[in-house]
Coordinates of C-alpha atoms in Angstrom, one line a residue:
Chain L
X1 CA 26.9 15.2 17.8
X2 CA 29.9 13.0 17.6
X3 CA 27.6 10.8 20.4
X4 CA 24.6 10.4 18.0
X5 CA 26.7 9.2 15.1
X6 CA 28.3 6.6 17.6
X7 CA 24.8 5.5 18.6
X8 CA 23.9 5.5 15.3
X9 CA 27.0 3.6 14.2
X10 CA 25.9 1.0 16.7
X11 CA 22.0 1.0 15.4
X12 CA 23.8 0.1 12.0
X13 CA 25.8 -2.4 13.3
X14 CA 22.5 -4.2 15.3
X15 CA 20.2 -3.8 11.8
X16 CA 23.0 -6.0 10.0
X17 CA 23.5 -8.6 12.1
X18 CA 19.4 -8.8 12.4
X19 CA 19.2 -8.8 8.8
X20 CA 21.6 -11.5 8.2
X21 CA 19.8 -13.8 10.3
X22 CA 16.8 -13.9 8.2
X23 CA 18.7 -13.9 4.5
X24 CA 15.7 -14.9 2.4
X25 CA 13.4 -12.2 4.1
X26 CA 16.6 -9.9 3.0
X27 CA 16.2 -11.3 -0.7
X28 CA 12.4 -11.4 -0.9
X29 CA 12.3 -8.1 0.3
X30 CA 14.9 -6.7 -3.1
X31 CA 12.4 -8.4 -5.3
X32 CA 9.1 -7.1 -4.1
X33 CA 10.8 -3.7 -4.3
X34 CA 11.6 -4.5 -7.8
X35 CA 8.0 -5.5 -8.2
X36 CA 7.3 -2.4 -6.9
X37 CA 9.5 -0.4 -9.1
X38 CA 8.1 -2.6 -12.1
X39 CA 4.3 -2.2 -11.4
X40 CA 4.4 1.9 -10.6
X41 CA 6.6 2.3 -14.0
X42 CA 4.1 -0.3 -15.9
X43 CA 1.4 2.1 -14.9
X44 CA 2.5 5.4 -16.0
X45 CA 3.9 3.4 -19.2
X46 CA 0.1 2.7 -19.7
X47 CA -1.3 5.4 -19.1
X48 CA 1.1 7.5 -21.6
X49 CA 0.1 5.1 -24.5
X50 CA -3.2 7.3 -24.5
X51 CA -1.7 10.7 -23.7
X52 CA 1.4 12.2 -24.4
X53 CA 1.0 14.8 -21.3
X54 CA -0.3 14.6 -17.9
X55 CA -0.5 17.6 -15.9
X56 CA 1.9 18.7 -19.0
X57 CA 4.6 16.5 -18.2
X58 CA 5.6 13.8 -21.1
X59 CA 6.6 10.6 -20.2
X60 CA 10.6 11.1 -20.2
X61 CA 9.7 14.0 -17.5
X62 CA 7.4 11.5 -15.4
X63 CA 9.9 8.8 -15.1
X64 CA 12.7 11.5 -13.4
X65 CA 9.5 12.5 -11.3
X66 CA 8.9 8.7 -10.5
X67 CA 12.2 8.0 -9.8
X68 CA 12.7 10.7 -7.4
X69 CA 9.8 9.2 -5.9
X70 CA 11.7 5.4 -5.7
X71 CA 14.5 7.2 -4.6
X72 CA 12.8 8.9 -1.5
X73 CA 10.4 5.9 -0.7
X74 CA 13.7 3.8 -0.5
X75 CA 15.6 5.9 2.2
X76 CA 12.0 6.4 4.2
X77 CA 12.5 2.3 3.9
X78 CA 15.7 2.0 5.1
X79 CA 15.5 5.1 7.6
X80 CA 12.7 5.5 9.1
X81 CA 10.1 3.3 8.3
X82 CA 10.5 0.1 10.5
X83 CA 11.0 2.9 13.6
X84 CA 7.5 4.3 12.7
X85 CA 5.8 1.4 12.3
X86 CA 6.2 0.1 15.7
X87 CA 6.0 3.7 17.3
X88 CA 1.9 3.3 18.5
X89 CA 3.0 0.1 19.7
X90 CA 5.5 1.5 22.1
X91 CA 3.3 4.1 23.4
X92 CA 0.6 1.2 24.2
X93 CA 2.7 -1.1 25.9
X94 CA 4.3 1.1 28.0
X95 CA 7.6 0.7 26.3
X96 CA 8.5 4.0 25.2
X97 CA 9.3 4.3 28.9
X98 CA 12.7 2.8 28.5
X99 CA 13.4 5.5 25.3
X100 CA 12.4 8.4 27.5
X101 CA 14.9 7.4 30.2
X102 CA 18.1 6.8 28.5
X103 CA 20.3 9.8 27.9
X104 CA 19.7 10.9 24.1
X105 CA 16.9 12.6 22.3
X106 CA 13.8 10.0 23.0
X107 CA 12.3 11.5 19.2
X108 CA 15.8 10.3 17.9
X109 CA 15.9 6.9 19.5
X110 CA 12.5 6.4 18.0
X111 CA 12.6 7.9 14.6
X112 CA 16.1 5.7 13.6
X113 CA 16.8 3.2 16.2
X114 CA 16.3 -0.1 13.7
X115 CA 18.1 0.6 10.4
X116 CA 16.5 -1.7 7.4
X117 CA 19.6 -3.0 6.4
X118 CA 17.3 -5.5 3.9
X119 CA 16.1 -2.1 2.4
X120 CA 19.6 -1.1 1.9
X121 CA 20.0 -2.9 -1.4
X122 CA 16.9 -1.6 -2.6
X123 CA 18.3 1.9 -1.9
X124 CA 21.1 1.3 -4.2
X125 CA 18.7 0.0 -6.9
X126 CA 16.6 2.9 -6.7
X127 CA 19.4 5.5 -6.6
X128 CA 20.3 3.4 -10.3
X129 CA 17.1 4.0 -11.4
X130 CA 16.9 7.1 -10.3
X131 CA 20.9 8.6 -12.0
X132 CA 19.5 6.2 -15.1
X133 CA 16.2 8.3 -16.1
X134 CA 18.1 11.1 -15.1
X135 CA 21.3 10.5 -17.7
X136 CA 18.3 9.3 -19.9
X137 CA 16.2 13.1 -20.5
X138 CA 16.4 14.4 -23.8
X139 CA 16.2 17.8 -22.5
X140 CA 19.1 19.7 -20.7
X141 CA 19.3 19.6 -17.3
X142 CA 22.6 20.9 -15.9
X143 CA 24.6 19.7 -13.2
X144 CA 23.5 22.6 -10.8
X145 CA 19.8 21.5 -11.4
X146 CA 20.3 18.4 -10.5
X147 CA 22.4 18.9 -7.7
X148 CA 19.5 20.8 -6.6
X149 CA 17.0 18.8 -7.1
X150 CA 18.4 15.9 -5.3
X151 CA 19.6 18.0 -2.4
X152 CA 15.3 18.9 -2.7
X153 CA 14.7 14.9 -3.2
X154 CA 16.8 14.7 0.6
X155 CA 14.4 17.8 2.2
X156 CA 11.4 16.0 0.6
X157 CA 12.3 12.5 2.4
X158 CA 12.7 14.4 5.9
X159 CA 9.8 16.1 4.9
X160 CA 7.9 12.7 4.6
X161 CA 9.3 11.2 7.8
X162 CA 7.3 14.4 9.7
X163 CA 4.1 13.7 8.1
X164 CA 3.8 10.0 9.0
X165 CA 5.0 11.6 12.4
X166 CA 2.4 13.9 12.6
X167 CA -0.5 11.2 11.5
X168 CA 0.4 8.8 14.4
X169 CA 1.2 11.3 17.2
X170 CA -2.7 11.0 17.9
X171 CA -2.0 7.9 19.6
X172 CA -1.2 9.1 22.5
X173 CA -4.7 10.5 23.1
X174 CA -6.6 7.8 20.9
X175 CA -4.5 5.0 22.1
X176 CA -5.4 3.0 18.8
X177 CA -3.3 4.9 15.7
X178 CA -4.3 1.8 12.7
X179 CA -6.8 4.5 11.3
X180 CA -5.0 7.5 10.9
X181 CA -2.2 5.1 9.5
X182 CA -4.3 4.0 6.9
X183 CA -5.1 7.4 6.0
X184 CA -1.5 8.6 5.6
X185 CA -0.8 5.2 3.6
X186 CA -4.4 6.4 1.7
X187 CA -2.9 9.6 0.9
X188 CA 0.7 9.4 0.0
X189 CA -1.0 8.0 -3.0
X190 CA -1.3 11.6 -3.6
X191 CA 2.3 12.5 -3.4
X192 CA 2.8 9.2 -6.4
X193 CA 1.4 11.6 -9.2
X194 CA 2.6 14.9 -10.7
X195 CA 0.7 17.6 -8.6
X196 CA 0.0 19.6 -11.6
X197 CA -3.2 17.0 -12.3
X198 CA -4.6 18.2 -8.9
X199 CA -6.7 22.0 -8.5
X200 CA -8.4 23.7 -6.7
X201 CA -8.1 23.5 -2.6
X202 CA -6.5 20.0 -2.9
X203 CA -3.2 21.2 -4.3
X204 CA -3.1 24.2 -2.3
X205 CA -3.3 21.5 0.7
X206 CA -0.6 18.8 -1.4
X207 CA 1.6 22.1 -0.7
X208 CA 0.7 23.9 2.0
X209 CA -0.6 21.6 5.1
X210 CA -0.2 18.0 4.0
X211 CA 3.1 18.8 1.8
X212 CA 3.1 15.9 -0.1
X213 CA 3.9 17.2 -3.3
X214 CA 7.0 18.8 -2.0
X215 CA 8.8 15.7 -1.2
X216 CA 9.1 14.8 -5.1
X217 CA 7.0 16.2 -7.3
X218 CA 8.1 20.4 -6.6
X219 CA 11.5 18.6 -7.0
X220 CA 10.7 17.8 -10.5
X221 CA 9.5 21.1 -11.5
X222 CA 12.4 22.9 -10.3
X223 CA 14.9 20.3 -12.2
X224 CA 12.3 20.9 -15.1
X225 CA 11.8 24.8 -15.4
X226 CA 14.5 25.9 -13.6
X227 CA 15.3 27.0 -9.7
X228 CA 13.1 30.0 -8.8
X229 CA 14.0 31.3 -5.3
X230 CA 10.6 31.7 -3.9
X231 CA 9.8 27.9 -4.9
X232 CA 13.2 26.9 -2.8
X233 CA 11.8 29.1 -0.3
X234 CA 8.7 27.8 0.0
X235 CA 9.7 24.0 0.3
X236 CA 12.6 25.2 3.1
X237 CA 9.6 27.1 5.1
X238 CA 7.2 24.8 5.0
X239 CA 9.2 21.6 6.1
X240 CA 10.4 24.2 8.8
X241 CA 7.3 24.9 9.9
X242 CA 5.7 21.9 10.3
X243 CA 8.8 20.0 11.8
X244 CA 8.6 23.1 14.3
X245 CA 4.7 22.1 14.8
X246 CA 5.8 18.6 14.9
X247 CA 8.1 19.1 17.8
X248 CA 5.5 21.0 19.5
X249 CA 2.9 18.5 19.2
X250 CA 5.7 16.0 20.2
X251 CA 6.0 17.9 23.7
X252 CA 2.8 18.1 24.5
X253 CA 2.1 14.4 23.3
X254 CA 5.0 13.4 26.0
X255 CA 3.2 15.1 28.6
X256 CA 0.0 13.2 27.9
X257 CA 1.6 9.9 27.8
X258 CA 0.3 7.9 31.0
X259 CA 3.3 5.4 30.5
X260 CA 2.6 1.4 30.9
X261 CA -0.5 0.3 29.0
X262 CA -1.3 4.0 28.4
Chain E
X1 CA -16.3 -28.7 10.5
X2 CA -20.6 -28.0 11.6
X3 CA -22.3 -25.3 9.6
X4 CA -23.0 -23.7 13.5
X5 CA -19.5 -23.7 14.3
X6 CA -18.2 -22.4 10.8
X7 CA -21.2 -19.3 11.1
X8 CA -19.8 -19.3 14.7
X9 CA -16.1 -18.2 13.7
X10 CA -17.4 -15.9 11.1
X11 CA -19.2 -13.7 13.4
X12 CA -16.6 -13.6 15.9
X13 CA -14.2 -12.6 13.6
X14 CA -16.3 -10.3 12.6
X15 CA -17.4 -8.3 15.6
X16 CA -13.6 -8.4 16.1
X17 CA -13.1 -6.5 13.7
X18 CA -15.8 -3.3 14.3
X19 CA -14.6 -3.4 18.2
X20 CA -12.3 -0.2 17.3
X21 CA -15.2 1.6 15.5
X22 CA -13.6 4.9 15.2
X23 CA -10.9 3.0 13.0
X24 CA -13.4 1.5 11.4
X25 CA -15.5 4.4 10.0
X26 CA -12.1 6.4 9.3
X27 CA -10.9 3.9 7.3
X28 CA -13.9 3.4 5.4
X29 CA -14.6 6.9 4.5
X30 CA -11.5 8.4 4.4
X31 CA -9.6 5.9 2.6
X32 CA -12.5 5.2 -0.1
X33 CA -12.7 8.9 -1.0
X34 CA -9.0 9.7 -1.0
X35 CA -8.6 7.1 -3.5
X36 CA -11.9 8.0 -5.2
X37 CA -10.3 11.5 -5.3
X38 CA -6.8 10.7 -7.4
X39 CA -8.8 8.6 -9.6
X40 CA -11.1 11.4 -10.7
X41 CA -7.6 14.3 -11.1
X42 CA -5.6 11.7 -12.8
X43 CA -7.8 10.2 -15.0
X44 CA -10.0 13.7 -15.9
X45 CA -6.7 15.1 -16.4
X46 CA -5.7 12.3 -19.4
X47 CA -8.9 12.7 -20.3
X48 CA -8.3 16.4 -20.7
X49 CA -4.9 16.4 -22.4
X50 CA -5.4 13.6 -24.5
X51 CA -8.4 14.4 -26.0
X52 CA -10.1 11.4 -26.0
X53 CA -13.7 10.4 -26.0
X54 CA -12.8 7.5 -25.0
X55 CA -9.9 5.0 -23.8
X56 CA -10.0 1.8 -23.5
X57 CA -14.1 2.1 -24.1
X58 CA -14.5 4.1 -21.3
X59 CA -15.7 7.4 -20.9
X60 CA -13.8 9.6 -18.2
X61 CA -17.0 8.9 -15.9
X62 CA -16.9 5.2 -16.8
X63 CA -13.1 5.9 -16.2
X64 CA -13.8 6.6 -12.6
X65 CA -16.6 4.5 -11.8
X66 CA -14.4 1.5 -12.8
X67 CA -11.9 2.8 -10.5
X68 CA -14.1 3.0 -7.4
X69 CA -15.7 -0.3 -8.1
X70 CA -11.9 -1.7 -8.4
X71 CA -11.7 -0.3 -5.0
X72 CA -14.7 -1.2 -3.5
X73 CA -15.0 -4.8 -4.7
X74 CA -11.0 -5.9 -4.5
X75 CA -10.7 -5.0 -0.7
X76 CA -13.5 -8.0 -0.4
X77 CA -12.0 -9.6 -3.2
X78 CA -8.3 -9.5 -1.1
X79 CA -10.2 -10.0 2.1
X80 CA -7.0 -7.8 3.1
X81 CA -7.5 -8.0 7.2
X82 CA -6.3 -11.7 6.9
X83 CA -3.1 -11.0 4.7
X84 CA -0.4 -13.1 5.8
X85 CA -2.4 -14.3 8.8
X86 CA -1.3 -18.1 8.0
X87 CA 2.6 -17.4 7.6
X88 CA 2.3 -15.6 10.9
X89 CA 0.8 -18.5 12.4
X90 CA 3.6 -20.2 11.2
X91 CA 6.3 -17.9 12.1
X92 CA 5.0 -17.7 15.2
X93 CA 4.4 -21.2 16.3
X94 CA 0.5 -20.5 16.9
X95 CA -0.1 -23.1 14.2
X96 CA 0.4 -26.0 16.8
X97 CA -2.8 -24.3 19.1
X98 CA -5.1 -25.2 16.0
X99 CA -3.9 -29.1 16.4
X100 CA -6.2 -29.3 18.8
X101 CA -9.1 -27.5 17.4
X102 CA -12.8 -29.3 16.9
X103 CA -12.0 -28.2 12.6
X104 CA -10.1 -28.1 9.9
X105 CA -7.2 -25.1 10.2
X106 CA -8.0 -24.2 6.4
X107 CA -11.4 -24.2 6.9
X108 CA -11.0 -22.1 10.3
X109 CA -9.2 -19.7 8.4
X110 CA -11.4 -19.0 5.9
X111 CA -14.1 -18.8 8.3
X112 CA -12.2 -15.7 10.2
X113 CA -11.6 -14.5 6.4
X114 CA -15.3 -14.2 5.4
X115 CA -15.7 -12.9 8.9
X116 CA -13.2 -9.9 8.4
X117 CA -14.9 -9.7 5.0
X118 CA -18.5 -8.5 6.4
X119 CA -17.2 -5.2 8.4
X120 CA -15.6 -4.6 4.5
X121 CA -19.2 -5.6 2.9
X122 CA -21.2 -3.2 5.0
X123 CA -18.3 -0.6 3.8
X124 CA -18.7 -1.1 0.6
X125 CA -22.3 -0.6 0.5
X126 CA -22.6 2.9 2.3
X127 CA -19.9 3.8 0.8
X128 CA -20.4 3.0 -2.9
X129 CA -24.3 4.4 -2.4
X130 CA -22.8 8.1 -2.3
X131 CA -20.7 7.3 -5.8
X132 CA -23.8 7.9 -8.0
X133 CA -24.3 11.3 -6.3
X134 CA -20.7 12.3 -7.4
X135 CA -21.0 11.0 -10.9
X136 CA -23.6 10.4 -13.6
X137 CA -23.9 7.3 -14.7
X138 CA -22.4 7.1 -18.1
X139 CA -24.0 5.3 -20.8
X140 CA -21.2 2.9 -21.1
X141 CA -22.5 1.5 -17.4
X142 CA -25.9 -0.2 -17.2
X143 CA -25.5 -1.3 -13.4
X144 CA -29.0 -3.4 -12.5
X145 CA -30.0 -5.8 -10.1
X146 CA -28.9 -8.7 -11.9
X147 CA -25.5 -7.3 -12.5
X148 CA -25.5 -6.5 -8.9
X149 CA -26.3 -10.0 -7.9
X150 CA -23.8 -11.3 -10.4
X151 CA -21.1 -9.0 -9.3
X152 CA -21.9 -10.5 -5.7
X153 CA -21.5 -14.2 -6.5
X154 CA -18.2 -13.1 -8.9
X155 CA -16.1 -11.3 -6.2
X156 CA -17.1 -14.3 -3.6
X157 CA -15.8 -16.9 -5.4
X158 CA -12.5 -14.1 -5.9
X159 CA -12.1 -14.0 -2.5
X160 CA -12.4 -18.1 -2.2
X161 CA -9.6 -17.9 -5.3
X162 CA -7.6 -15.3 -3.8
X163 CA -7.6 -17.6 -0.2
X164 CA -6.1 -20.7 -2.1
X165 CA -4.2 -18.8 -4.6
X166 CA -2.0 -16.9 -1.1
X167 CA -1.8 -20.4 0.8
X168 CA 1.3 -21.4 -1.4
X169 CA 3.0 -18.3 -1.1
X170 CA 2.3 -18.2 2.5
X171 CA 3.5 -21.6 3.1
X172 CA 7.2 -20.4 2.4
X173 CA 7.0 -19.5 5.6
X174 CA 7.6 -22.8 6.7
X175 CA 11.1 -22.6 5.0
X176 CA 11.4 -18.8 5.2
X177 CA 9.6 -17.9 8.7
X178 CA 8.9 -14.1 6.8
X179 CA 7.1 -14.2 4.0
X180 CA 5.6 -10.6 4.1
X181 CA 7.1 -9.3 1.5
X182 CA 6.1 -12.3 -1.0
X183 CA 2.5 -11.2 -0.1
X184 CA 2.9 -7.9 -0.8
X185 CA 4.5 -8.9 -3.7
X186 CA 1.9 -10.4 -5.5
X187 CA -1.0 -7.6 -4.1
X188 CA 1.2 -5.4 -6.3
X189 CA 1.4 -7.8 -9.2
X190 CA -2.2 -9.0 -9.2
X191 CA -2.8 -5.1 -9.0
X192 CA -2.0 -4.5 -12.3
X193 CA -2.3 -7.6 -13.8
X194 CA -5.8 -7.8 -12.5
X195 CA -7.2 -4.6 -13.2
X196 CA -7.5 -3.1 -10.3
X197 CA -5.0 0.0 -11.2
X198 CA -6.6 -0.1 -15.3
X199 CA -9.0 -1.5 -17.1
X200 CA -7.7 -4.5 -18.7
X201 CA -9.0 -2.7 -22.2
X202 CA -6.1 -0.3 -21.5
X203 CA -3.3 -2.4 -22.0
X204 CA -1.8 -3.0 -25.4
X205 CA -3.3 -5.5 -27.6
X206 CA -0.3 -8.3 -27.3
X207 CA -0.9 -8.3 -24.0
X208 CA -4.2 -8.4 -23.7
X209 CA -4.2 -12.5 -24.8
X210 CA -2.0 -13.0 -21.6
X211 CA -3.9 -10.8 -19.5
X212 CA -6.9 -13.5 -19.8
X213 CA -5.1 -16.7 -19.4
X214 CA -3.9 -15.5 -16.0
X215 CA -5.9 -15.7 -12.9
X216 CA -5.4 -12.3 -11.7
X217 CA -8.2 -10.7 -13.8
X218 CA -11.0 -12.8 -11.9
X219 CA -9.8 -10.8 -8.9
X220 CA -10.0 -7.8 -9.6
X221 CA -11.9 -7.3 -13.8
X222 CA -13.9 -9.6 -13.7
X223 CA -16.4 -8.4 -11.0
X224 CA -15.8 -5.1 -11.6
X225 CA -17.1 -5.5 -15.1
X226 CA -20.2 -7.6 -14.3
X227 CA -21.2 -4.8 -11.9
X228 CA -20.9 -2.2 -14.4
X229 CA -22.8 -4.4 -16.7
X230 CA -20.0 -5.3 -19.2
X231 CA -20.2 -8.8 -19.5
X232 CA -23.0 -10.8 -21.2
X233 CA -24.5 -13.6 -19.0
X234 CA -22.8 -16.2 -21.2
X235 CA -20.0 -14.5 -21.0
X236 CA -20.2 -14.3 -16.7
X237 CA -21.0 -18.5 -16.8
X238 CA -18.5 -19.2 -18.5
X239 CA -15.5 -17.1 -16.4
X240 CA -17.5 -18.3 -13.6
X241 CA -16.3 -22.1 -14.6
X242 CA -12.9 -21.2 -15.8
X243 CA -12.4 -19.5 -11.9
X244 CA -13.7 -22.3 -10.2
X245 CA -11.5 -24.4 -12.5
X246 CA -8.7 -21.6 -11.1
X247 CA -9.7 -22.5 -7.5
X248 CA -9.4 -26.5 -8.1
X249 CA -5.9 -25.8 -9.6
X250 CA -4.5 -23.4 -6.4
X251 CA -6.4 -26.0 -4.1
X252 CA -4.9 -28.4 -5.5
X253 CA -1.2 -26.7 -5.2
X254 CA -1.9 -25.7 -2.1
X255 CA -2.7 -29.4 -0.5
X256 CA 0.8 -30.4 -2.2
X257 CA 2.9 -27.7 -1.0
X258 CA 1.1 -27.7 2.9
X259 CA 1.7 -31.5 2.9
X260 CA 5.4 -31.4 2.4
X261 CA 5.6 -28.1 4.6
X262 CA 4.0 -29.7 7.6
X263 CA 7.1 -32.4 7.3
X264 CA 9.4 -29.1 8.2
X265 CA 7.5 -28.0 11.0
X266 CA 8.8 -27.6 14.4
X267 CA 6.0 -25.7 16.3
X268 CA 8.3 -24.0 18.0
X269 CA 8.2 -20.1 16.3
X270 CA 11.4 -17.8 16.0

């Protein structure tokens, strides 16, 4: 254990010193997250001027739910996100050779080798955001709830990192992954609204299969109406069993993997 | 640049772009009906809670039809295959290759553009034929052949607008070698300012005067409404002029800005 943080100390140190190099990027990139931040809020502010619920949330509830959302899509930024990105390409050049030799977990060396350090910043600005709609909600809350809720925000961003996992495994059979990462980009749209608007076989999907609505908007609903143990349960199991499925899938994608050019 | 080279550079482009067909369909499909899917839960379940007949003068089909034709019509509006493809020339020194080129490197790129844009075009088509079958056409949406045809001309000329209107912002890269994020930036702005994530009718009245000085609405509004048939001919010549008025102005900003940019440029790439 004390070997992986040491590795990742390192990874850290690396994703600084890259980031530095390219200080505007490192700026641009805090303001098109504020953009971001800006446009998603703008919407929902729209969209309550004609209703005061929507999928009987109010507004004060959907802007905790949103920023639970910031707050998760920040640390898949800074985490995760560069290191999936460029995972197809390492299986199609024949790079992921030198991960599967060197003496750590090849799925860890992949899934956090390069730290966004110019995502860091906006991880701060959306943890504010986030402890601002929070201290914000008319209702009460308790300390317990939220403590909850953001340890659930925390299960919900792992929880994320094995779906985009799971979306561009494929590539080590279909050798070209753009499509399925289109789809994944296509539906976390899904996981961006309360998941009480959705019926029918798609929400039993959003929290069963393709768990999206567990990353941040189950969250919400516990903080909101309270910590049920069967909910807890449910969004422990599932993550569980699909990061178990996950690292299944991972083994057998490993053993498919032709190396250079593959 | 010829005519026969231009056409040339359009259809490679654009058989480079179907060569992973798989993708292609899964893309297409997929990612038009996912997004067809939120926009019918979300907006049937304002709709629903609100109470309303109507929002912004649409009805909750009219609602959804927008939304798909937003879809539909932006990606060719955004010609989104060639985001950010001159900053990465730039960053990475392949710039310097079109030197030496038989045409103009604007004019090149926007060749490849319309080229990515016809793989989008045949897209659109099959996919917005199956919309009808989903939902009735309300009677706030009178979608003919004429407002077909306009809504054809419209969102070319947006995708001309939207190619001058991200050669500024990609010519930072000159000073800032990554630019990515200014792009995605102003997808996100132009998003909502636009109308592509709302009507424009939705948004409160003091900013509605705003809304229509900006640029962003011929990307996005504009086309979508002369589609659905929302937008009197008058009333389509005249935001015809003031876009190509739009394009003189970005074309004009971007000659300016890629003039003293090309001063900085060491051909090199990082």
């Amino acid at each position: 254990m004390r070997r992986y943080l040491r590795i990742y100390a390192n990874f850290l140190r690396f994703s600084f010193s890259r980031a530095m190099a390219f200080r505007l990027d490192f700026f641009f990139r805090v303001g098109m997250d504020a953009i971001w931040y800006a446009v998603h809020l703008a919407f929902f502010w729209l969209i309550y001027r004609h209703t005061p619920l929507l999928g009987g949330w109010n507004f004060d509830q959907v802007l905790v739910f949103t920023s639970g959302f910031f707050f998760i899509d920040a640390i898949n930024m800074t985490v995760f996100a560069n290191n999936i990105w460029s995972f197809p390409v390492l299986v199609n050049s024949g790079e992921l050779d030198a991960y599967l030799v060197r003496p750590v977990s090849s799925l860890f060396f992949i899934s956090v080798r390069d730290f966004a350090a110019n995502s860091f910043l906006n991880l701060i600005m959306a943890s504010g955001i986030l402890a601002w709609a929070i201290a914000r909600y008319p209702g009460e809350l308790g300390v317990v709830r939220v403590v909850v809720y953001v340890a659930l925000l925390l299960v919900g961003t792992f929880l994320g990192y094995v779906i985009s996992m799971l979306f561009l495994v494929p590539v080590f059979w279909m050798h070209n992954a753009s499509g399925l990462r289109e789809i994944r980009f296509a539906i976390g749209t899904y996981g961006e609204r309360p998941h009480q608007i959705f019926h029918g076989w798609v929400r039993t999907v959003l929290v069963t299969v393709v768990p999206l609505a567990l990353c941040a908007s189950v969250p919400a609903q516990v903080l909101f109406e309270g910590i049920t143990p069967a909910l807890l349960l449910h969004v422990v199991g599932v993550t569980a069993a699909l990061f178990l499925a996950f690292l299944w899938i991972w083994s057998r994608a490993l053993r498919a993997y032709a190396s250079a050019s593959s | 640049m010829s005519p026969s080279l231009f056409f040339q550079i359009v259809s490679v482009e654009a058989r480079k772009r179907m060569s992973y067909r798989v993708d292609f369909w899964i893309n297409a499909v997929v990612g038009f009906f996912v997004q067809f899917g939120i926009a019918w839960f979300l907006w049937t379940a304002v709709y629903r809670e609100s109470g309303a007949a109507t929002i912004g003068g649409y009805t909750v089909n009219g609602m959804v039809l927008y939304f798909a034709a937003a879809q539909l019509l932006g990606r060719i509006a955004r010609g989104l295959e060639m985001d950010g493809a001159i900053s990465q020339d730039v960053y990475d020194g392949q710039l310097s290759r079109y030197l030496v080129y038989p045409a103009g490197f604007f004019r090149f790129k926007y060749a490849q553009q319309l080229g990515a844009m016809l793989p989008i075009a045949i897209q659109l088509v099959l996919c917005g034929a199956w919309v009808p079958l989903f939902i009735a056409l309300p009677s706030d949406v009178h979608v003919t052949l004429a407002t077909v045809a306009g809504a054809l001309v419209a969102v070319l000329a947006a995708n001309f607008l939207n190619f001058l209107a991200t050669i500024p912002i990609q010519a930072v890269s000159f000073w800032a070698d990554n630019v990515w994020s200014l792009m995605i930036a102003y997808r996100f702005l132009s998003a909502l300012l636009g109308g592509q994530m709302v009507p424009l009718t939705v948004f409160p009245d003091w900013a509605k005067p705003v809304l229509t000085v900006l640029p962003f609405r011929f990307l996005y509004a504009f086309p979508v409404d002369t589609l659905l048939g929302r937008v009197s001919l008058l009333a389509w010549a005249g935001d015809m002029a003031i876009l190509f008025a739009w394009c003189a102005v970005f074309g004009l900003l971007a000659r300016v800005v890629w003039r003293r940019a090309s001063l900085v440029y060491t051909g090199v790439g990082m």
